[in-house]
Amino acid sequence: VTETKGTAVAPPTTATNGRVSSSAQLAPSGAKDTLRFSSELRRTHEVTITRDLLHPGNPALRERIGDRRALVVLTPSVKRLYGRRVLEYFAGEATAAVEFMVLERSEASKSLDAAVEVCERAAAAGLRRTSPIVAIGGGVCTDVCGLAAMLHRRGGPHVKVPTTLVGLIDAGIATKNAVNHLGTKSALGSFHPPEHSLLDIAFLATLPRRHVVNGMAEIIKLAVVSDAELFALLARDGVALVESRFAAPAPVGAEVVRRSVAGMLGELARNPFEVGDLRRRVDFGHTFSPHIEVASGHSILHGEAVALDVALSSQIARELGLLSEDDLDRVLCLMREVGLSLVWPGMSVDALWSTLRAVVEHRDGDLHLVVPTAIGACAYLGIDAISPALLRTSAERLARRSAARPGTLGRRSRT
Ligand SMILES: NC(=O)c1ccc[n+]([C@@H]2O[C@H](COP(=O)([O-])OP(=O)(O)OC[C@H]3O[C@@H](n4cnc5c(N)ncnc54)[C@H](O)[C@@H]3O)[C@@H](O)[C@H]2O)c1
Ligand SMILES: [Zn+2]
């Protein structure tokens, strides 16, 4: 995974090489001949941070498509807000055939048939194996298109143009893509990195406040477990960033996104395909949250659920003596200041406990619950470290903190 700034970049390459080896054994009891095929797949994913992405004078997106046929997918609100500019952007004679599609899906309908719908449209548009699917939208759009690209012709390229804050710093630069299935969040998916992610924070200008706050949860999550400097920026300017849709203070919005993207790519680069060691710092806030999202009927957004999980996991760390009271206050204060809730009445201890058991299955037999140990540092907890009693105490303490008036949680961090 590489991060590239600027616009002039060479197209990424995907190289494979395969080997066949044979081990023939003639044993007295019978012959055995095993042929083993092994191969390597090298993927390059370029993340470009740019401005005025849809300005006809900015060639970044057109260059990444090149002379390939492409299917550009927008969700309805992105079409309403940016559709005309997208059409104008691709109207020049330099662009090869680009087809457009409006994907009428939201979190509640982010299912396998959404990906199939995109595949069918890609086939109808005559997309070849090398033709990209270009998703311009939030995480729902980029996830569905990423999975569709994986399915179309057994793995075609895709380009992500995230238009939400969650997209810019997480879904739009992710190596994996998933849809919901049979009531389970992200149950079906693939590891299929995009060729390119093109990021422009100007899209945030039209994003509803709730979705900006939602994205802040993912940034806070990253800052708490891995980047104390980012945390300090958020503690100082987080509220102003939310109010201004990341436009003010001017250099800080771009810096927060750049730091978040670099941090996330750094985490992904450690183990992009999640093979072997399944411990990931970026899973902080992602243990209880999938259950919360589904249990709320998706009335709680992804980032909002992550914030609830971050609060609970941090409180658990406090109960176990792993996190200081002061650092816990700083985390919870920041989340409340930017407008995130710390508790949800629908979270029963029983449901949280059974969620943990299900997560153990998903994480190959262990829990790896990420908990902060300081601002910028974390530890992983096994299932043996957690009990229903610990969950109950933590949830109750958190509820009491949450009920306290703002300002009584602890002193405000300005470091
Ligand atoms: N692949 C991954 O690793 C990964 C990581 C994080 C999140 N996700 C997924 O991403 C999804 C959440 O993403 P999201 O928060 O972007 O939600 P979303 O895609 O539902 O977008 C939120 C809303 O904002 C609208 N919108 C998008 N851009 C806009 C803009 N610029 N102005 C105004 N409105 C705009 C959308 O149409 C939608 O109504 C979840 O499904 C989550 O599972 C995936
Ligand atoms: Zn997330």
Tab-separated table of C-alpha atoms and ligand atoms in Angstrom:
chain	number	residue	atom	x	y	z
A	1	VAL	CA	0.000	0.000	0.000
A	2	THR	CA	1.434	3.328	-0.959
A	3	GLU	CA	0.251	6.825	-0.329
A	4	THR	CA	0.784	9.307	-3.107
A	5	LYS	CA	0.062	12.985	-2.999
A	6	GLY	CA	-0.340	15.075	-6.109
A	7	THR	CA	-1.863	13.985	-9.355
A	8	ALA	CA	0.767	12.670	-11.771
A	9	VAL	CA	1.193	8.977	-11.018
A	10	ALA	CA	1.815	5.916	-13.128
A	11	PRO	CA	-0.943	3.298	-13.167
A	12	PRO	CA	-0.490	0.581	-10.559
A	13	THR	CA	0.512	-2.878	-11.626
A	14	THR	CA	-0.760	-6.239	-10.529
A	15	ALA	CA	1.850	-8.939	-11.037
A	16	THR	CA	1.417	-12.636	-10.520
A	17	ASN	CA	3.737	-15.559	-10.780
A	18	GLY	CA	2.824	-19.143	-10.213
A	19	ARG	CA	4.881	-22.240	-9.489
A	20	VAL	CA	4.027	-25.895	-9.542
A	21	SER	CA	6.019	-28.345	-7.483
A	22	SER	CA	5.612	-32.072	-7.200
A	23	SER	CA	6.465	-34.424	-4.386
A	24	ALA	CA	6.140	-38.043	-5.481
A	25	GLN	CA	6.452	-40.685	-2.782
A	26	LEU	CA	6.385	-44.363	-3.383
A	27	ALA	CA	5.506	-45.905	-0.094
A	28	PRO	CA	4.961	-49.635	0.373
A	29	SER	CA	1.323	-49.094	1.253
A	30	GLY	CA	0.634	-47.019	-1.865
A	31	ALA	CA	1.822	-44.267	-4.118
A	32	LYS	CA	1.238	-40.604	-3.315
A	33	ASP	CA	1.901	-37.796	-5.719
A	34	THR	CA	1.021	-34.288	-4.577
A	35	LEU	CA	1.177	-31.372	-6.932
A	36	ARG	CA	1.282	-28.068	-5.122
A	37	PHE	CA	0.492	-24.803	-6.854
A	38	SER	CA	1.665	-21.614	-5.220
A	39	SER	CA	1.455	-18.064	-6.437
A	40	GLU	CA	1.868	-14.510	-5.309
A	41	LEU	CA	-0.400	-11.612	-6.003
A	42	ARG	CA	1.032	-8.164	-5.717
A	43	ARG	CA	-1.390	-5.277	-5.334
A	44	THR	CA	-0.692	-1.590	-5.446
A	45	HIS	CA	-3.264	0.786	-4.101
A	46	GLU	CA	-2.669	4.471	-4.577
A	47	VAL	CA	-4.313	7.066	-2.429
A	48	THR	CA	-4.274	10.545	-3.884
A	49	ILE	CA	-5.291	13.553	-1.844
A	50	THR	CA	-6.388	16.312	-4.183
A	51	ARG	CA	-8.581	19.434	-4.310
A	52	ASP	CA	-11.398	20.306	-6.706
A	53	LEU	CA	-11.578	16.725	-7.890
A	54	LEU	CA	-14.627	17.390	-10.065
A	55	HIS	CA	-13.260	20.575	-11.616
A	56	PRO	CA	-12.923	19.829	-15.348
A	57	GLY	CA	-9.372	21.190	-15.161
A	58	ASN	CA	-8.316	18.544	-12.610
A	59	PRO	CA	-7.285	15.483	-14.633
A	60	ALA	CA	-6.708	13.177	-11.620
A	61	LEU	CA	-9.814	11.003	-11.967
A	62	ARG	CA	-9.829	10.930	-15.772
A	63	GLU	CA	-6.146	9.981	-15.784
A	64	ARG	CA	-6.776	7.067	-13.480
A	65	ILE	CA	-9.435	5.720	-15.772
A	66	GLY	CA	-7.343	6.413	-18.864
A	67	ASP	CA	-8.739	5.050	-22.109
A	68	ARG	CA	-10.572	2.200	-20.385
A	69	ARG	CA	-14.321	1.818	-20.437
A	70	ALA	CA	-15.717	2.581	-16.973
A	71	LEU	CA	-18.898	2.382	-14.940
A	72	VAL	CA	-19.328	5.357	-12.617
A	73	VAL	CA	-21.689	4.610	-9.728
A	74	LEU	CA	-23.377	7.325	-7.639
A	75	THR	CA	-25.919	7.100	-4.841
A	76	PRO	CA	-29.058	9.300	-5.111
A	77	SER	CA	-27.903	12.089	-2.802
A	78	VAL	CA	-24.518	12.272	-4.497
A	79	LYS	CA	-26.289	12.399	-7.850
A	80	ARG	CA	-28.536	15.205	-6.603
A	81	LEU	CA	-25.625	17.227	-5.215
A	82	TYR	CA	-22.833	16.426	-7.648
A	83	GLY	CA	-24.441	14.637	-10.628
A	84	ARG	CA	-24.292	17.609	-12.980
A	85	ARG	CA	-20.633	18.243	-12.140
A	86	VAL	CA	-19.790	14.563	-12.592
A	87	LEU	CA	-21.385	14.573	-16.054
A	88	GLU	CA	-19.583	17.784	-16.983
A	89	TYR	CA	-16.334	16.380	-15.688
A	90	PHE	CA	-16.537	13.407	-18.033
A	91	ALA	CA	-18.033	15.350	-20.942
A	92	GLY	CA	-14.683	16.217	-22.567
A	93	GLU	CA	-13.614	14.342	-25.674
A	94	ALA	CA	-10.537	12.909	-23.903
A	95	THR	CA	-12.611	10.379	-21.979
A	96	ALA	CA	-13.463	6.953	-23.354
A	97	ALA	CA	-16.944	5.562	-22.913
A	98	VAL	CA	-18.064	6.163	-19.342
A	99	GLU	CA	-21.436	4.799	-18.256
A	100	PHE	CA	-23.300	6.045	-15.217
A	101	MET	CA	-25.453	4.240	-12.693
A	102	VAL	CA	-27.454	5.409	-9.687
A	103	LEU	CA	-27.345	2.862	-6.883
A	104	GLU	CA	-30.429	3.307	-4.727
A	105	ARG	CA	-29.078	1.645	-1.617
A	106	SER	CA	-28.517	2.595	1.995
A	107	GLU	CA	-27.097	0.730	4.986
A	108	ALA	CA	-30.405	-1.121	5.463
A	109	SER	CA	-30.336	-2.436	1.874
A	110	LYS	CA	-26.563	-2.923	1.525
A	111	SER	CA	-26.877	-6.552	0.549
A	112	LEU	CA	-25.453	-9.047	-1.903
A	113	ASP	CA	-28.087	-8.250	-4.505
A	114	ALA	CA	-26.841	-4.645	-4.507
A	115	ALA	CA	-23.425	-5.911	-5.603
A	116	VAL	CA	-25.070	-8.199	-8.167
A	117	GLU	CA	-27.046	-5.208	-9.469
A	118	VAL	CA	-23.780	-3.345	-10.091
A	119	CYS	CA	-22.257	-6.465	-11.734
A	120	GLU	CA	-25.229	-6.732	-14.101
A	121	ARG	CA	-24.894	-3.092	-15.025
A	122	ALA	CA	-21.145	-3.530	-15.528
A	123	ALA	CA	-21.806	-6.449	-17.880
A	124	ALA	CA	-24.469	-4.487	-19.774
A	125	ALA	CA	-22.028	-1.584	-20.112
A	126	GLY	CA	-19.488	-3.932	-21.661
A	127	LEU	CA	-16.877	-3.599	-18.933
A	128	ARG	CA	-13.894	-5.766	-19.687
A	129	ARG	CA	-11.593	-7.383	-17.182
A	130	THR	CA	-9.449	-4.287	-17.016
A	131	SER	CA	-12.348	-1.810	-16.959
A	132	PRO	CA	-12.844	-0.101	-13.608
A	133	ILE	CA	-15.992	0.387	-11.578
A	134	VAL	CA	-15.740	3.890	-10.117
A	135	ALA	CA	-17.695	4.472	-6.901
A	136	ILE	CA	-18.436	8.093	-6.016
A	137	GLY	CA	-20.190	8.121	-2.676
A	138	GLY	CA	-20.139	7.107	0.955
A	139	GLY	CA	-19.031	3.810	2.459
A	140	VAL	CA	-22.170	2.005	1.309
A	141	CYS	CA	-21.429	2.881	-2.315
A	142	THR	CA	-17.689	2.125	-2.164
A	143	ASP	CA	-18.251	-1.178	-0.318
A	144	VAL	CA	-20.932	-2.410	-2.726
A	145	CYS	CA	-18.840	-1.398	-5.750
A	146	GLY	CA	-15.684	-2.962	-4.321
A	147	LEU	CA	-17.470	-6.261	-3.866
A	148	ALA	CA	-19.080	-5.982	-7.315
A	149	ALA	CA	-15.638	-5.380	-8.854
A	150	MET	CA	-14.401	-8.523	-7.109
A	151	LEU	CA	-17.260	-10.552	-8.573
A	152	HIS	CA	-17.353	-9.074	-12.079
A	153	ARG	CA	-15.197	-11.243	-14.331
A	154	ARG	CA	-13.620	-12.785	-11.210
A	155	GLY	CA	-11.929	-9.613	-10.074
A	156	GLY	CA	-11.892	-6.347	-11.973
A	157	PRO	CA	-10.401	-3.034	-10.889
A	158	HIS	CA	-12.238	-0.407	-8.922
A	159	VAL	CA	-11.644	3.196	-8.006
A	160	LYS	CA	-13.019	4.768	-4.852
A	161	VAL	CA	-14.004	8.416	-4.627
A	162	PRO	CA	-15.323	8.793	-1.083
A	163	THR	CA	-17.694	11.678	-0.429
A	164	THR	CA	-18.314	11.253	3.323
A	165	LEU	CA	-15.930	11.644	6.239
A	166	VAL	CA	-16.157	7.910	7.014
A	167	GLY	CA	-15.320	7.319	3.368
A	168	LEU	CA	-12.350	9.686	3.293
A	169	ILE	CA	-10.573	8.229	6.264
A	170	ASP	CA	-11.808	4.634	6.353
A	171	ALA	CA	-14.168	2.946	3.876
A	172	GLY	CA	-12.772	4.780	0.841
A	173	ILE	CA	-9.196	3.688	1.467
A	174	ALA	CA	-9.962	0.201	2.777
A	175	THR	CA	-8.612	-3.011	1.265
A	176	LYS	CA	-11.784	-4.926	2.065
A	177	ASN	CA	-15.413	-4.562	1.073
A	178	ALA	CA	-18.513	-6.168	2.511
A	179	VAL	CA	-22.297	-6.265	2.476
A	180	ASN	CA	-24.766	-7.246	5.185
A	181	HIS	CA	-26.438	-10.657	5.067
A	182	LEU	CA	-29.151	-12.383	7.093
A	183	GLY	CA	-29.032	-9.716	9.777
A	184	THR	CA	-25.268	-9.851	10.168
A	185	LYS	CA	-23.274	-6.740	9.489
A	186	SER	CA	-20.577	-7.131	6.801
A	187	ALA	CA	-21.206	-10.896	6.645
A	188	LEU	CA	-20.214	-11.352	3.003
A	189	GLY	CA	-17.207	-9.638	1.573
A	190	SER	CA	-13.818	-9.739	-0.019
A	191	PHE	CA	-10.302	-8.469	0.276
A	192	HIS	CA	-10.052	-6.599	-2.981
A	193	PRO	CA	-8.147	-3.316	-2.716
A	194	PRO	CA	-9.041	-0.522	-5.083
A	195	GLU	CA	-6.524	0.537	-7.715
A	196	HIS	CA	-6.960	4.122	-6.631
A	197	SER	CA	-8.632	6.160	-3.961
A	198	LEU	CA	-9.072	9.830	-4.769
A	199	LEU	CA	-9.772	12.033	-1.775
A	200	ASP	CA	-11.129	15.577	-1.739
A	201	ILE	CA	-12.320	17.069	1.549
A	202	ALA	CA	-14.425	19.610	-0.350
A	203	PHE	CA	-17.157	16.927	-0.624
A	204	LEU	CA	-17.727	17.404	3.107
A	205	ALA	CA	-19.207	20.873	2.502
A	206	THR	CA	-22.595	19.297	1.743
A	207	LEU	CA	-22.461	16.467	4.266
A	208	PRO	CA	-25.153	16.616	6.982
A	209	ARG	CA	-23.739	17.399	10.417
A	210	ARG	CA	-24.718	13.986	11.772
A	211	HIS	CA	-22.537	12.282	9.170
A	212	VAL	CA	-19.578	14.538	9.968
A	213	VAL	CA	-19.889	13.642	13.650
A	214	ASN	CA	-20.235	10.008	12.594
A	215	GLY	CA	-16.899	10.185	10.771
A	216	MET	CA	-15.272	11.921	13.717
A	217	ALA	CA	-15.819	8.726	15.710
A	218	GLU	CA	-13.491	6.796	13.381
A	219	ILE	CA	-10.850	9.536	13.577
A	220	ILE	CA	-11.041	9.662	17.369
A	221	LYS	CA	-10.783	5.857	17.449
A	222	LEU	CA	-7.568	5.965	15.436
A	223	ALA	CA	-6.124	8.832	17.469
A	224	VAL	CA	-6.824	7.157	20.809
A	225	VAL	CA	-5.039	3.908	20.008
A	226	SER	CA	-2.247	5.092	17.762
A	227	ASP	CA	-1.728	8.838	17.377
A	228	ALA	CA	-1.501	11.166	20.379
A	229	GLU	CA	-0.694	14.146	18.137
A	230	LEU	CA	-3.851	13.607	16.136
A	231	PHE	CA	-5.770	13.389	19.403
A	232	ALA	CA	-4.330	16.747	20.469
A	233	LEU	CA	-5.436	18.337	17.183
A	234	LEU	CA	-8.942	16.998	17.698
A	235	ALA	CA	-9.064	18.109	21.321
A	236	ARG	CA	-8.127	21.625	20.194
A	237	ASP	CA	-10.117	22.007	16.967
A	238	GLY	CA	-12.505	19.048	16.719
A	239	VAL	CA	-15.648	21.056	17.426
A	240	ALA	CA	-14.690	23.778	14.916
A	241	LEU	CA	-13.951	21.120	12.295
A	242	VAL	CA	-17.402	19.600	12.730
A	243	GLU	CA	-19.144	22.976	12.556
A	244	SER	CA	-17.198	24.056	9.449
A	245	ARG	CA	-17.356	20.663	7.686
A	246	PHE	CA	-13.556	20.540	7.927
A	247	ALA	CA	-13.118	23.928	6.240
A	248	ALA	CA	-11.862	25.740	9.355
A	249	PRO	CA	-9.379	26.140	10.847
A	250	ALA	CA	-8.158	25.844	7.260
A	251	PRO	CA	-4.944	23.856	7.451
A	252	VAL	CA	-6.185	21.679	10.318
A	253	GLY	CA	-9.032	19.973	8.417
A	254	ALA	CA	-6.661	18.814	5.691
A	255	GLU	CA	-4.030	17.846	8.260
A	256	VAL	CA	-6.477	15.759	10.298
A	257	VAL	CA	-7.602	13.897	7.167
A	258	ARG	CA	-4.022	13.407	5.963
A	259	ARG	CA	-2.884	12.113	9.357
A	260	SER	CA	-5.890	9.815	9.616
A	261	VAL	CA	-5.337	8.423	6.123
A	262	ALA	CA	-1.614	7.903	6.715
A	263	GLY	CA	-2.370	6.246	10.064
A	264	MET	CA	-5.001	3.965	8.573
A	265	LEU	CA	-2.786	2.959	5.624
A	266	GLY	CA	0.062	2.292	8.031
A	267	GLU	CA	-2.186	-0.023	10.023
A	268	LEU	CA	-3.438	-1.775	6.889
A	269	ALA	CA	0.084	-2.234	5.566
A	270	ARG	CA	0.972	-4.338	8.613
A	271	ASN	CA	-1.377	-7.083	7.450
A	272	PRO	CA	-3.495	-5.997	4.477
A	273	PHE	CA	-5.213	-9.339	3.946
A	274	GLU	CA	-5.558	-10.185	7.640
A	275	VAL	CA	-3.633	-13.416	7.467
A	276	GLY	CA	-2.219	-15.002	10.627
A	277	ASP	CA	-2.099	-12.527	13.481
A	278	LEU	CA	-5.595	-11.071	13.600
A	279	ARG	CA	-4.826	-8.344	16.109
A	280	ARG	CA	-5.469	-4.930	14.574
A	281	ARG	CA	-5.380	-1.621	16.379
A	282	VAL	CA	-7.965	-0.213	13.967
A	283	ASP	CA	-10.437	-2.788	15.278
A	284	PHE	CA	-10.735	-0.561	18.339
A	285	GLY	CA	-14.432	0.302	18.539
A	286	HIS	CA	-15.381	-2.526	16.182
A	287	THR	CA	-16.158	-5.374	18.570
A	288	PHE	CA	-19.534	-4.423	20.056
A	289	SER	CA	-20.445	-1.940	17.339
A	290	PRO	CA	-21.607	-4.301	14.542
A	291	HIS	CA	-24.159	-5.769	16.939
A	292	ILE	CA	-25.283	-2.289	18.007
A	293	GLU	CA	-25.772	-1.195	14.400
A	294	VAL	CA	-27.905	-4.216	13.570
A	295	ALA	CA	-29.803	-4.225	16.900
A	296	SER	CA	-30.788	-0.597	16.336
A	297	GLY	CA	-32.203	-1.494	12.930
A	298	HIS	CA	-29.464	0.722	11.464
A	299	SER	CA	-30.953	3.780	13.131
A	300	ILE	CA	-27.523	4.110	14.778
A	301	LEU	CA	-24.897	4.906	12.157
A	302	HIS	CA	-21.637	2.968	11.868
A	303	GLY	CA	-19.474	5.676	13.437
A	304	GLU	CA	-22.017	6.342	16.179
A	305	ALA	CA	-21.900	2.645	17.067
A	306	VAL	CA	-18.091	2.762	16.975
A	307	ALA	CA	-18.210	5.657	19.452
A	308	LEU	CA	-20.416	3.640	21.837
A	309	ASP	CA	-17.940	0.774	21.551
A	310	VAL	CA	-14.942	3.070	22.070
A	311	ALA	CA	-16.584	4.445	25.225
A	312	LEU	CA	-17.390	0.990	26.594
A	313	SER	CA	-13.987	-0.499	25.713
A	314	SER	CA	-12.244	2.489	27.314
A	315	GLN	CA	-14.347	2.136	30.450
A	316	ILE	CA	-13.477	-1.592	30.560
A	317	ALA	CA	-9.795	-0.638	30.363
A	318	ARG	CA	-10.358	1.743	33.285
A	319	GLU	CA	-12.096	-0.952	35.355
A	320	LEU	CA	-9.139	-3.288	34.766
A	321	GLY	CA	-6.691	-0.580	35.802
A	322	LEU	CA	-5.167	-0.388	32.319
A	323	LEU	CA	-6.208	3.214	31.589
A	324	SER	CA	-5.884	6.196	33.898
A	325	GLU	CA	-8.959	8.119	35.020
A	326	ASP	CA	-7.514	11.242	33.421
A	327	ASP	CA	-7.029	9.636	30.002
A	328	LEU	CA	-10.484	8.075	30.143
A	329	ASP	CA	-11.922	11.539	30.820
A	330	ARG	CA	-10.050	12.993	27.881
A	331	VAL	CA	-11.429	10.345	25.505
A	332	LEU	CA	-15.012	10.624	26.740
A	333	CYS	CA	-14.896	14.443	26.866
A	334	LEU	CA	-13.728	14.717	23.290
A	335	MET	CA	-16.429	12.371	22.074
A	336	ARG	CA	-19.156	14.298	23.860
A	337	GLU	CA	-17.824	17.653	22.714
A	338	VAL	CA	-18.020	16.715	19.053
A	339	GLY	CA	-21.545	15.405	19.606
A	340	LEU	CA	-21.157	11.643	20.032
A	341	SER	CA	-23.235	9.678	22.550
A	342	LEU	CA	-21.484	7.428	25.032
A	343	VAL	CA	-24.352	5.081	25.818
A	344	TRP	CA	-27.395	3.618	24.096
A	345	PRO	CA	-30.302	2.337	26.204
A	346	GLY	CA	-30.769	-0.608	23.819
A	347	MET	CA	-27.412	-2.125	24.864
A	348	SER	CA	-28.236	-5.011	27.203
A	349	VAL	CA	-25.378	-6.725	29.016
A	350	ASP	CA	-26.656	-10.132	27.865
A	351	ALA	CA	-26.611	-9.065	24.236
A	352	LEU	CA	-23.117	-7.583	24.594
A	353	TRP	CA	-21.856	-10.794	26.159
A	354	SER	CA	-23.281	-12.992	23.401
A	355	THR	CA	-21.809	-10.567	20.860
A	356	LEU	CA	-18.380	-11.211	22.342
A	357	ARG	CA	-18.854	-14.964	21.953
A	358	ALA	CA	-19.753	-14.479	18.281
A	359	VAL	CA	-16.732	-12.234	17.740
A	360	VAL	CA	-14.474	-14.940	19.159
A	361	GLU	CA	-15.732	-17.213	16.365
A	362	HIS	CA	-15.114	-14.546	13.742
A	363	ARG	CA	-11.602	-13.821	15.042
A	364	ASP	CA	-10.537	-17.407	14.838
A	365	GLY	CA	-10.949	-18.404	18.458
A	366	ASP	CA	-9.829	-15.314	20.288
A	367	LEU	CA	-11.349	-11.970	21.133
A	368	HIS	CA	-8.525	-9.452	20.688
A	369	LEU	CA	-10.637	-6.717	22.245
A	370	VAL	CA	-8.676	-3.524	21.654
A	371	VAL	CA	-8.574	-1.260	24.701
A	372	PRO	CA	-6.590	1.956	25.183
A	373	THR	CA	-3.836	2.027	27.775
A	374	ALA	CA	-3.019	5.727	27.253
A	375	ILE	CA	-3.737	8.290	24.552
A	376	GLY	CA	-1.916	6.785	21.561
A	377	ALA	CA	-1.384	3.285	22.961
A	378	CYS	CA	-3.444	0.113	23.340
A	379	ALA	CA	-3.571	-3.510	24.460
A	380	TYR	CA	-5.550	-6.561	23.355
A	381	LEU	CA	-7.766	-8.485	25.739
A	382	GLY	CA	-8.682	-12.152	25.431
A	383	ILE	CA	-12.159	-13.431	26.255
A	384	ASP	CA	-10.850	-14.695	29.622
A	385	ALA	CA	-10.256	-11.092	30.703
A	386	ILE	CA	-13.936	-10.201	30.254
A	387	SER	CA	-16.946	-11.366	32.231
A	388	PRO	CA	-20.625	-10.389	32.258
A	389	ALA	CA	-20.009	-8.735	35.647
A	390	LEU	CA	-17.228	-6.577	34.186
A	391	LEU	CA	-19.470	-5.598	31.278
A	392	ARG	CA	-22.273	-4.688	33.691
A	393	THR	CA	-20.076	-2.542	35.941
A	394	SER	CA	-18.511	-0.813	32.949
A	395	ALA	CA	-21.861	-0.110	31.304
A	396	GLU	CA	-23.312	1.236	34.565
A	397	ARG	CA	-20.346	3.518	35.266
A	398	LEU	CA	-20.483	4.784	31.705
A	399	ALA	CA	-24.203	5.512	32.022
A	400	ARG	CA	-23.561	7.525	35.186
A	401	ARG	CA	-20.785	9.514	33.492
A	402	SER	CA	-22.994	10.106	30.488
A	403	ALA	CA	-25.858	11.379	32.656
A	404	ALA	CA	-23.533	13.848	34.360
A	405	ARG	CA	-23.689	17.367	32.992
A	406	PRO	CA	-21.128	18.270	30.332
A	407	GLY	CA	-18.035	19.569	31.988
A	408	THR	CA	-18.296	17.295	34.993
A	409	LEU	CA	-16.712	14.377	33.181
A	410	GLY	CA	-13.271	15.714	33.837
A	411	ARG	CA	-11.093	18.559	32.784
A	412	ARG	CA	-11.000	19.479	29.150
A	413	SER	CA	-7.849	18.386	27.351
A	414	ARG	CA	-5.931	21.163	25.625
A	415	THR	CA	-2.641	19.409	25.239
B	1	LIG	N1	-14.672	-1.334	3.800
B	1	LIG	C1	-14.357	-0.928	4.997
B	1	LIG	O1	-13.325	-1.307	5.538
B	1	LIG	C2	-15.262	0.019	5.703
B	1	LIG	C3	-14.745	0.876	6.680
B	1	LIG	C4	-15.612	1.752	7.322
B	1	LIG	C5	-16.952	1.766	6.988
B	1	LIG	N2	-17.418	0.919	6.036
B	1	LIG	C6	-18.832	0.914	5.688
B	1	LIG	O2	-19.194	2.209	5.237
B	1	LIG	C7	-20.552	2.445	5.547
B	1	LIG	C8	-20.689	3.774	6.219
B	1	LIG	O3	-20.214	4.758	5.348
B	1	LIG	P1	-20.833	6.239	5.347
B	1	LIG	O4	-20.849	6.761	6.694
B	1	LIG	O5	-20.107	6.960	4.288
B	1	LIG	O6	-22.371	5.998	4.978
B	1	LIG	P2	-23.220	6.135	3.638
B	1	LIG	O7	-22.520	5.596	2.479
B	1	LIG	O8	-24.552	5.581	3.962
B	1	LIG	O9	-23.355	7.717	3.440
B	1	LIG	C9	-24.063	8.467	4.376
B	1	LIG	C10	-25.162	9.340	3.716
B	1	LIG	O10	-24.554	10.500	3.171
B	1	LIG	C11	-24.937	10.670	1.822
B	1	LIG	N3	-23.823	11.371	1.200
B	1	LIG	C12	-22.683	10.836	0.727
B	1	LIG	N4	-21.830	11.813	0.370
B	1	LIG	C13	-22.449	12.984	0.609
B	1	LIG	C14	-22.066	14.348	0.462
B	1	LIG	N5	-20.848	14.696	0.034
B	1	LIG	N6	-22.949	15.298	0.811
B	1	LIG	C15	-24.181	14.972	1.295
B	1	LIG	N7	-24.591	13.700	1.476
B	1	LIG	C16	-23.727	12.728	1.140
B	1	LIG	C17	-25.190	9.256	1.362
B	1	LIG	O11	-25.977	9.215	0.215
B	1	LIG	C18	-25.879	8.668	2.578
B	1	LIG	O12	-27.223	9.049	2.607
B	1	LIG	C19	-21.008	1.280	6.389
B	1	LIG	O13	-21.736	0.395	5.593
B	1	LIG	C20	-19.715	0.634	6.853
B	1	LIG	O14	-19.857	-0.744	7.084
B	1	LIG	C21	-16.607	0.065	5.390
B	2	ZN	ZN	-15.443	1.429	11.083
